[in-house]
């Protein structure tokens, strides 16, 4: 089986968790015997990354929207195209249509109404409409990272018959991490309003006796440091082993994101035995909150910390639930989907 993967960025270029999902997809497909290649943007002199061959177009990630011709030429010798939103999916769909090949799209981002908060009422409406168009394109199959995300897409008009869930895996190191829980609250992710970092700071102000640790990077980092809250510790960007230890110490993981398709950090925190307070409903124990409702969020966090035995028990059950997040299961499901669409294309 030969698969061309297309995405607007690919490691070592990095903008968020999407690049890691694309890399893990390529790596696990290769390990199962598939021939894979990644078409992306960036420096054309980089022709592979950790054994994955790449073709990098010397354009911005936005201009890959106009690269249907290049994607078509690259895909000519492949059985199918697997693309990931946002900017590579339209040209990949066009290329697949011209070549008569199946195209599978994984939806990494689905922000819907959150665009208006992030971009303003007028521009946000335009971004939301563009996202809706991309998600509703008639791909051979459209894959979602969670049932929650799939439900949002069905509400946008994506046909149920071609909308499937394939939840990615997490690094086994997050299960293996070991440290005494210390009654702290952890946030991990990009320091931006979409991830709810403003809510995290508001909750930290409301609970001055609680220690908060923030792991990540992003545009709000300078403002967070300037606020200099005495109960907030900045950890910076942490790699896997360091991040696993940060999860292992925390009693509660706080993630009040405005828009997520899964939130891999939530799954990682579950694996490390944290009780979870988040707006992303993916089946953890803790509390599901509404983004922006900082009073209720603060009460939820305080309630878990007031009952440490209860929070610890929730964390243990979360660790058990997280065992379903494996790259082996993800790859099995992906290969089954590929086989199905190829049989349909060549009955």
Coordinates of C-alpha atoms in Angstrom, one line a residue:
X1 CA 0.0 0.0 0.0
X2 CA 1.3 3.5 -0.9
X3 CA 0.0 6.6 0.9
X4 CA 0.8 10.3 0.3
X5 CA 0.2 12.3 3.4
X6 CA -0.3 16.0 3.0
X7 CA -0.3 18.7 5.7
X8 CA 0.5 22.4 5.9
X9 CA 3.5 21.7 8.2
X10 CA 5.6 18.7 9.1
X11 CA 8.3 18.2 11.7
X12 CA 10.8 19.6 12.5
X13 CA 8.6 22.6 11.6
X14 CA 6.1 22.9 14.5
X15 CA 3.0 24.8 15.2
X16 CA 1.1 22.5 17.5
X17 CA 0.0 18.9 18.2
X18 CA -1.2 18.4 14.6
X19 CA 2.4 18.0 13.3
X20 CA 3.0 15.2 15.9
X21 CA -0.1 13.4 14.9
X22 CA 0.9 13.5 11.2
X23 CA 4.4 12.3 12.1
X24 CA 3.1 9.4 14.2
X25 CA 0.7 8.4 11.4
X26 CA 3.5 8.3 8.9
X27 CA 5.8 6.4 11.3
X28 CA 3.3 3.7 12.3
X29 CA 2.2 3.2 8.7
X30 CA 5.8 2.7 7.7
X31 CA 6.3 0.3 10.5
X32 CA 3.4 -1.7 9.2
X33 CA 4.9 -2.0 5.8
X34 CA 3.1 0.8 4.0
X35 CA 5.1 3.1 1.6
X36 CA 4.6 6.6 2.8
X37 CA 5.7 10.1 1.8
X38 CA 4.8 13.5 3.2
X39 CA 4.1 16.5 1.1
X40 CA 4.2 19.7 3.1
X41 CA 5.7 23.2 3.1
X42 CA 9.1 24.4 4.2
X43 CA 12.8 24.1 3.1
X44 CA 13.0 21.8 0.0
X45 CA 16.5 20.8 1.1
X46 CA 14.9 18.8 4.0
X47 CA 14.0 15.6 2.1
X48 CA 13.3 13.3 5.1
X49 CA 12.6 13.5 8.8
X50 CA 13.5 10.5 11.1
X51 CA 13.2 8.1 8.2
X52 CA 10.0 9.6 6.7
X53 CA 10.6 10.9 3.1
X54 CA 9.3 14.4 2.5
X55 CA 8.7 16.8 -0.3
X56 CA 8.6 20.4 1.0
X57 CA 7.1 23.2 -1.2
X58 CA 8.9 26.5 -0.7
X59 CA 5.7 28.4 0.1
X60 CA 3.9 29.5 3.2
X61 CA 1.4 27.1 4.8
X62 CA -1.4 29.4 3.5
X63 CA -0.2 29.1 -0.1
X64 CA -0.4 25.3 -0.1
X65 CA -4.1 26.0 -0.7
X66 CA -3.1 26.7 -4.3
X67 CA -0.8 23.6 -4.7
X68 CA -3.3 21.1 -6.2
X69 CA -1.1 20.7 -9.2
X70 CA 2.0 19.8 -7.1
X71 CA 0.0 17.5 -4.9
X72 CA -1.4 15.8 -8.0
X73 CA 2.1 15.2 -9.5
X74 CA 3.3 13.9 -6.2
X75 CA 0.3 11.6 -5.7
X76 CA 0.4 10.0 -9.2
X77 CA 2.3 6.9 -8.0
X78 CA 0.4 6.4 -4.8
X79 CA -2.7 4.4 -4.0
X80 CA -4.4 7.2 -2.0
X81 CA -4.0 10.6 -0.4
X82 CA -4.5 11.2 3.3
X83 CA -4.7 14.8 4.1
X84 CA -5.2 16.8 7.3
X85 CA -7.0 20.1 7.7
X86 CA -6.6 23.1 7.4
X87 CA -4.7 24.4 4.4
X88 CA -3.7 21.2 2.6
X89 CA -7.1 19.5 2.4
X90 CA -8.8 21.5 -0.4
X91 CA -5.9 21.1 -2.9
X92 CA -5.6 17.5 -1.9
X93 CA -9.2 16.9 -2.5
X94 CA -8.9 18.6 -5.9
X95 CA -5.8 16.6 -6.8
X96 CA -7.5 13.3 -5.8
X97 CA -10.6 14.2 -7.8
X98 CA -8.5 14.8 -10.9
X99 CA -6.6 11.6 -10.5
X100 CA -9.6 9.5 -9.6
X101 CA -7.9 8.4 -6.3
X102 CA -9.5 8.0 -2.9
X103 CA -8.8 10.8 -0.4
X104 CA -9.1 10.5 3.4
X105 CA -9.1 13.7 5.5
X106 CA -8.4 13.8 9.2
X107 CA -9.9 16.8 10.9
X108 CA -7.3 18.2 13.4
X109 CA -9.1 21.4 14.1
X110 CA -12.8 22.3 14.3
X111 CA -13.3 25.7 16.0
X112 CA -16.8 26.6 14.8
X113 CA -18.2 29.6 16.8
X114 CA -14.9 30.0 18.6
X115 CA -13.5 31.7 15.5
X116 CA -15.6 34.8 16.3
X117 CA -14.0 35.1 19.7
X118 CA -10.5 34.6 18.3
X119 CA -10.8 36.7 15.1
X120 CA -13.7 39.1 15.9
X121 CA -17.3 39.1 14.7
X122 CA -16.7 39.8 11.0
X123 CA -13.4 38.0 10.2
X124 CA -14.4 35.2 12.6
X125 CA -17.6 34.6 10.6
X126 CA -15.5 34.3 7.4
X127 CA -13.1 31.8 9.1
X128 CA -16.0 29.7 10.4
X129 CA -17.6 29.6 6.9
X130 CA -14.2 28.5 5.4
X131 CA -13.8 25.8 8.0
X132 CA -17.3 24.5 7.3
X133 CA -16.6 24.4 3.6
X134 CA -13.4 22.4 4.1
X135 CA -14.9 19.9 6.6
X136 CA -17.9 19.3 4.3
X137 CA -15.9 18.5 1.2
X138 CA -16.9 15.1 -0.1
X139 CA -13.7 13.2 0.9
X140 CA -13.9 9.4 0.5
X141 CA -13.8 9.3 4.3
X142 CA -13.6 12.0 6.9
X143 CA -11.9 11.0 10.2
X144 CA -12.3 12.7 13.6
X145 CA -10.2 12.4 16.7
X146 CA -13.2 12.0 19.1
X147 CA -16.9 11.3 19.1
X148 CA -17.3 14.9 20.4
X149 CA -15.6 16.3 17.3
X150 CA -17.6 14.0 15.0
X151 CA -20.8 15.2 16.6
X152 CA -19.8 18.8 15.9
X153 CA -19.1 17.9 12.3
X154 CA -22.4 16.2 11.8
X155 CA -24.1 19.4 13.1
X156 CA -22.2 21.2 10.4
X157 CA -23.7 18.9 7.7
X158 CA -21.0 16.3 7.2
X159 CA -22.8 13.1 6.1
X160 CA -22.8 10.4 8.9
X161 CA -22.0 7.6 6.4
X162 CA -18.5 8.9 5.7
X163 CA -17.7 10.4 9.1
X164 CA -15.6 8.0 11.3
X165 CA -13.8 8.4 14.6
X166 CA -10.1 7.4 14.9
X167 CA -8.6 8.5 18.2
X168 CA -4.8 8.9 18.2
X169 CA -2.4 7.3 20.7
X170 CA -0.2 8.8 23.4
X171 CA 3.4 8.1 24.4
X172 CA 3.6 5.2 26.8
X173 CA 5.9 7.3 28.9
X174 CA 2.9 9.2 30.3
X175 CA 1.6 5.9 31.8
X176 CA 5.0 5.1 33.2
X177 CA 5.7 8.5 34.9
X178 CA 5.9 8.2 38.7
X179 CA 5.9 11.0 41.2
X180 CA 4.0 11.8 44.4
X181 CA 0.9 13.9 43.8
X182 CA 1.5 17.3 45.4
X183 CA -1.9 19.0 45.3
X184 CA -0.9 21.2 42.4
X185 CA -2.9 22.1 39.2
X186 CA -1.2 21.8 35.8
X187 CA -2.0 23.4 32.5
X188 CA -0.2 22.2 29.4
X189 CA -0.6 23.6 25.9
X190 CA -0.2 26.7 23.8
X191 CA -0.4 30.0 25.7
X192 CA -3.2 31.5 23.7
X193 CA -6.9 32.5 24.3
X194 CA -8.2 29.5 22.3
X195 CA -6.7 27.2 24.8
X196 CA -8.3 29.1 27.7
X197 CA -5.1 30.4 29.2
X198 CA -6.9 33.6 30.4
X199 CA -9.3 31.4 32.3
X200 CA -6.4 29.5 33.9
X201 CA -5.0 32.7 35.2
X202 CA -8.4 33.9 36.5
X203 CA -8.8 30.6 38.4
X204 CA -5.3 31.0 39.8
X205 CA -6.2 34.4 41.1
X206 CA -9.3 33.0 42.7
X207 CA -7.4 30.2 44.4
X208 CA -4.2 32.0 45.8
X209 CA -3.4 29.1 48.1
X210 CA -3.2 26.6 45.2
X211 CA 0.0 26.1 43.2
X212 CA -0.5 26.3 39.5
X213 CA 2.1 25.1 37.0
X214 CA 2.0 26.1 33.3
X215 CA 3.8 24.1 30.7
X216 CA 3.9 25.4 27.1
X217 CA 4.7 28.3 24.8
X218 CA 2.8 30.8 22.8
X219 CA 1.8 34.5 22.2
X220 CA 0.5 35.1 25.8
X221 CA 3.7 34.0 27.5
X222 CA 5.1 37.5 28.0
X223 CA 1.8 38.7 29.5
X224 CA 1.7 35.7 31.8
X225 CA 5.2 36.4 33.1
X226 CA 4.3 40.1 33.5
X227 CA 1.3 39.3 35.7
X228 CA 3.8 37.5 38.1
X229 CA 1.1 35.7 40.1
X230 CA 2.9 34.3 43.2
X231 CA 1.1 30.9 42.9
X232 CA 1.9 30.4 39.2
X233 CA 5.1 28.6 38.1
X234 CA 6.1 28.8 34.5
X235 CA 7.7 25.6 33.3
X236 CA 8.3 26.6 29.7
X237 CA 8.1 24.1 26.8
X238 CA 8.6 20.6 28.0
X239 CA 9.6 17.5 26.0
X240 CA 8.0 14.2 26.5
X241 CA 9.9 12.9 29.6
X242 CA 9.8 16.2 31.4
X243 CA 6.1 16.7 30.6
X244 CA 5.3 13.2 31.8
X245 CA 6.9 14.1 35.2
X246 CA 4.9 17.3 35.4
X247 CA 1.7 15.4 34.8
X248 CA 2.7 12.8 37.4
X249 CA 3.1 15.5 40.1
X250 CA -0.1 17.3 39.5
X251 CA -3.3 16.3 41.3
X252 CA -5.6 18.2 38.8
X253 CA -5.2 18.9 35.1
X254 CA -7.0 22.1 34.0
X255 CA -7.7 22.6 30.3
X256 CA -10.6 25.1 29.7
X257 CA -10.1 25.3 25.9
X258 CA -12.5 27.1 23.7
X259 CA -12.2 24.7 20.8
X260 CA -10.7 21.2 20.6
X261 CA -11.2 18.1 18.5
X262 CA -9.7 15.9 21.3
X263 CA -7.0 17.6 23.3
X264 CA -4.2 15.1 23.4
X265 CA -2.9 16.8 26.6
X266 CA -6.1 15.7 28.4
X267 CA -5.5 12.1 27.4
X268 CA -1.8 12.4 28.5
X269 CA -3.0 13.8 31.9
X270 CA -5.4 11.0 32.3
X271 CA -2.7 8.4 31.6
X272 CA -0.5 10.1 34.4
X273 CA -3.3 9.7 36.9
X274 CA -4.7 13.3 37.1
X275 CA -8.3 14.2 37.8
X276 CA -9.3 16.5 34.9
X277 CA -11.2 19.8 34.8
X278 CA -11.8 20.6 31.2
X279 CA -14.3 21.9 28.6
X280 CA -13.5 18.9 26.3
X281 CA -15.9 16.0 27.1
X282 CA -13.9 12.9 26.2
X283 CA -14.9 10.6 29.1
X284 CA -12.6 11.5 32.0
X285 CA -13.3 11.7 35.7
X286 CA -13.2 15.1 37.3
X287 CA -15.4 17.9 36.0
X288 CA -16.6 19.1 32.6
X289 CA -16.8 22.9 32.6
X290 CA -17.9 25.7 30.2
X291 CA -15.0 27.8 28.9
X292 CA -15.3 31.3 30.2
X293 CA -17.1 30.3 33.4
X294 CA -14.2 30.9 35.7
X295 CA -16.3 30.9 38.9
X296 CA -17.6 27.4 38.3
X297 CA -14.2 26.3 37.2
X298 CA -12.6 27.5 40.3
X299 CA -15.2 25.7 42.4
X300 CA -14.6 22.5 40.5
X301 CA -10.8 22.7 41.0
X302 CA -11.1 23.6 44.7
X303 CA -13.6 20.8 45.3
X304 CA -11.2 18.2 43.9
X305 CA -8.3 19.6 45.9
X306 CA -10.4 19.6 49.1
X307 CA -10.9 15.9 48.7
X308 CA -7.5 14.6 47.7
X309 CA -8.4 10.9 48.2
X310 CA -11.3 11.4 45.9
X311 CA -9.2 13.2 43.3
X312 CA -6.5 10.4 43.5
X313 CA -9.1 7.7 43.0
X314 CA -10.4 9.6 39.9
X315 CA -6.9 9.9 38.6
X316 CA -6.4 6.1 39.0
X317 CA -9.6 5.5 37.0
X318 CA -8.5 8.0 34.4
X319 CA -5.2 6.1 34.0
X320 CA -7.2 3.0 33.2
X321 CA -9.5 4.7 30.8
X322 CA -6.5 6.2 29.0
X323 CA -5.2 2.8 28.0
X324 CA -7.5 2.9 24.9
X325 CA -5.3 5.7 23.5
X326 CA -2.7 3.6 21.6
X327 CA -1.0 4.1 18.3
X328 CA -1.4 0.4 17.5
X329 CA -5.2 0.7 17.7
X330 CA -5.2 3.9 15.7
X331 CA -3.1 2.3 13.0
X332 CA -5.3 -0.8 12.9
X333 CA -8.3 1.4 12.3
X334 CA -6.5 3.5 9.7
X335 CA -5.4 0.5 7.7
X336 CA -8.9 -0.9 7.8
X337 CA -10.3 2.4 6.5
X338 CA -7.7 2.5 3.7
X339 CA -8.5 -1.1 2.7
X340 CA -12.2 -0.2 2.6
X341 CA -11.8 2.8 0.4
X342 CA -9.4 1.1 -2.0
X343 CA -11.8 -1.9 -2.4
X344 CA -14.6 0.7 -3.2
X345 CA -12.3 2.4 -5.7
X346 CA -11.2 -0.9 -7.4
X347 CA -14.1 -3.4 -6.8

